[in-house]
Amino acid sequence: MTTTNKNLSTTHSLPIALLRARERVMGPVRDMLSDAGVTEQQWRVLRVLDEEGPLDPTTIASHAVLLLPSLTRILQKLEDKGLVTRERDQFDRRRHIIAATQAGTMIISSNMERSRDIMQNMRDQLGPRKFDALLDLLDELNQLKV
């Protein structure tokens, strides 16, 4: 295969390589989340709220890498499960503030060790230098102006 053809193949497609890598990373995480009774998106929202505290939906969407319309549905499911609360902002009554409940926080705390073990396993297999370099490169890629 020539260099030109190699660069056009799916084995050297950045979007496809990122999707393959995401699936490799998320496989064991999905198993953990299934056991915990939450989806990937719900986990991300709960993680953001656990780390940042109560936030408005726009900030949650940004930090959890979700579209706002999707977040609206996710928040409703989390609220139905008793994992988050929604209250009106005391200064801007048009705005809501979302907070994790004790049950929501418990999902994070009771699964965090398993989550860390999954990531540590990947770090061990890849090696610390490559793992850290990968995170740095992905961060740089995320900062690109396209």
XYZ file of C-alpha atoms in Angstrom:
146
model
C 0.000 0.000 0.000
C 1.441 3.373 -0.946
C 1.756 6.161 1.578
C -1.104 8.031 -0.104
C -3.409 5.003 -0.007
C -2.341 4.205 3.567
C -3.298 7.713 4.681
C -6.751 7.285 3.108
C -7.453 3.884 4.681
C -9.644 3.468 7.735
C -6.638 2.196 9.700
C -5.185 5.701 9.492
C -8.392 7.692 9.851
C -8.291 9.891 12.951
C -12.073 9.832 13.507
C -12.187 6.037 13.217
C -9.077 5.589 15.378
C -10.655 7.795 18.062
C -13.888 5.781 17.929
C -11.979 2.505 18.220
C -9.988 3.835 21.166
C -13.162 5.119 22.834
C -14.756 1.700 22.540
C -11.646 0.051 24.005
C -11.709 2.441 26.969
C -15.461 2.399 27.490
C -16.030 -1.378 27.342
C -14.996 -2.097 30.940
C -16.454 1.229 32.081
C -19.848 0.284 30.601
C -19.776 -2.965 32.569
C -19.144 -1.004 35.758
C -21.897 1.495 34.957
C -24.362 -1.271 34.142
C -23.721 -2.745 37.578
C -24.228 0.724 39.092
C -27.510 1.249 37.201
C -26.506 4.409 35.323
C -25.662 5.262 31.729
C -22.376 6.756 30.548
C -24.001 10.171 30.245
C -25.624 9.953 33.681
C -22.246 8.964 35.165
C -20.580 11.991 33.563
C -23.238 14.329 34.964
C -22.915 12.825 38.440
C -19.097 13.032 38.236
C -19.264 16.721 37.289
C -21.668 17.481 40.129
C -19.561 15.459 42.567
C -16.400 17.345 41.577
C -17.843 20.833 41.078
C -20.888 20.958 43.353
C -24.283 22.358 42.321
C -24.296 23.889 38.827
C -26.596 25.268 36.188
C -27.454 22.985 33.246
C -25.372 24.914 30.706
C -22.226 24.486 32.801
C -22.998 20.815 33.412
C -23.461 20.243 29.667
C -20.127 21.872 28.925
C -18.186 19.991 31.618
C -19.855 16.631 30.873
C -19.458 17.078 27.096
C -23.185 16.833 26.401
C -25.581 18.770 24.229
C -28.049 20.815 26.265
C -31.170 19.106 24.797
C -29.688 15.704 25.700
C -28.802 16.940 29.163
C -32.408 17.980 29.762
C -33.554 14.368 29.248
C -30.657 12.989 31.294
C -31.413 15.325 34.199
C -35.057 14.253 34.154
C -34.021 10.579 34.384
C -31.556 11.347 37.192
C -34.220 13.326 39.022
C -36.731 10.457 38.595
C -34.128 8.083 40.091
C -33.591 10.439 43.035
C -29.955 11.063 42.095
C -30.174 14.836 41.529
C -32.323 17.736 42.663
C -33.336 20.799 40.686
C -33.981 24.140 42.367
C -34.517 27.650 41.096
C -31.509 29.937 41.408
C -32.137 32.379 44.251
C -30.747 35.300 42.212
C -32.106 34.448 38.741
C -35.489 32.739 39.031
C -35.361 31.718 35.330
C -32.311 29.542 36.006
C -32.159 26.156 37.725
C -29.366 24.788 39.848
C -28.758 21.054 39.788
C -27.199 19.195 42.717
C -26.376 15.553 43.323
C -28.352 13.920 46.103
C -26.743 11.688 48.691
C -27.778 8.689 46.547
C -26.134 10.282 43.488
C -22.949 10.951 45.410
C -22.984 7.364 46.711
C -23.007 5.997 43.144
C -19.830 7.936 42.433
C -18.068 7.088 45.691
C -18.983 3.391 45.599
C -17.711 3.012 42.016
C -14.733 5.359 41.981
C -12.237 2.712 43.089
C -13.361 0.354 40.326
C -13.188 3.217 37.813
C -9.651 4.050 38.939
C -8.663 0.380 38.704
C -9.923 0.238 35.106
C -7.894 3.313 34.178
C -4.840 2.072 36.107
C -4.993 -1.203 34.175
C -4.943 0.738 30.898
C -2.125 2.945 32.179
C -0.128 -0.130 33.200
C -0.620 -1.791 29.812
C 0.259 1.336 27.849
C 2.973 2.494 30.214
C 2.892 5.708 32.248
C 4.826 7.810 29.718
C 2.662 6.805 26.772
C -0.516 7.119 28.821
C 0.359 10.651 29.950
C 1.525 11.576 26.433
C -1.769 10.298 25.024
C -3.740 12.467 27.444
C -1.549 15.474 26.586
C -1.994 14.893 22.840
C -5.747 14.507 23.196
C -5.859 17.746 25.168
C -3.855 19.494 22.433
C -6.189 18.067 19.809
C -9.151 19.359 21.768
C -7.601 22.857 21.827
C -7.136 23.055 18.041
C -9.057 25.715 16.159
C -10.823 23.912 13.319
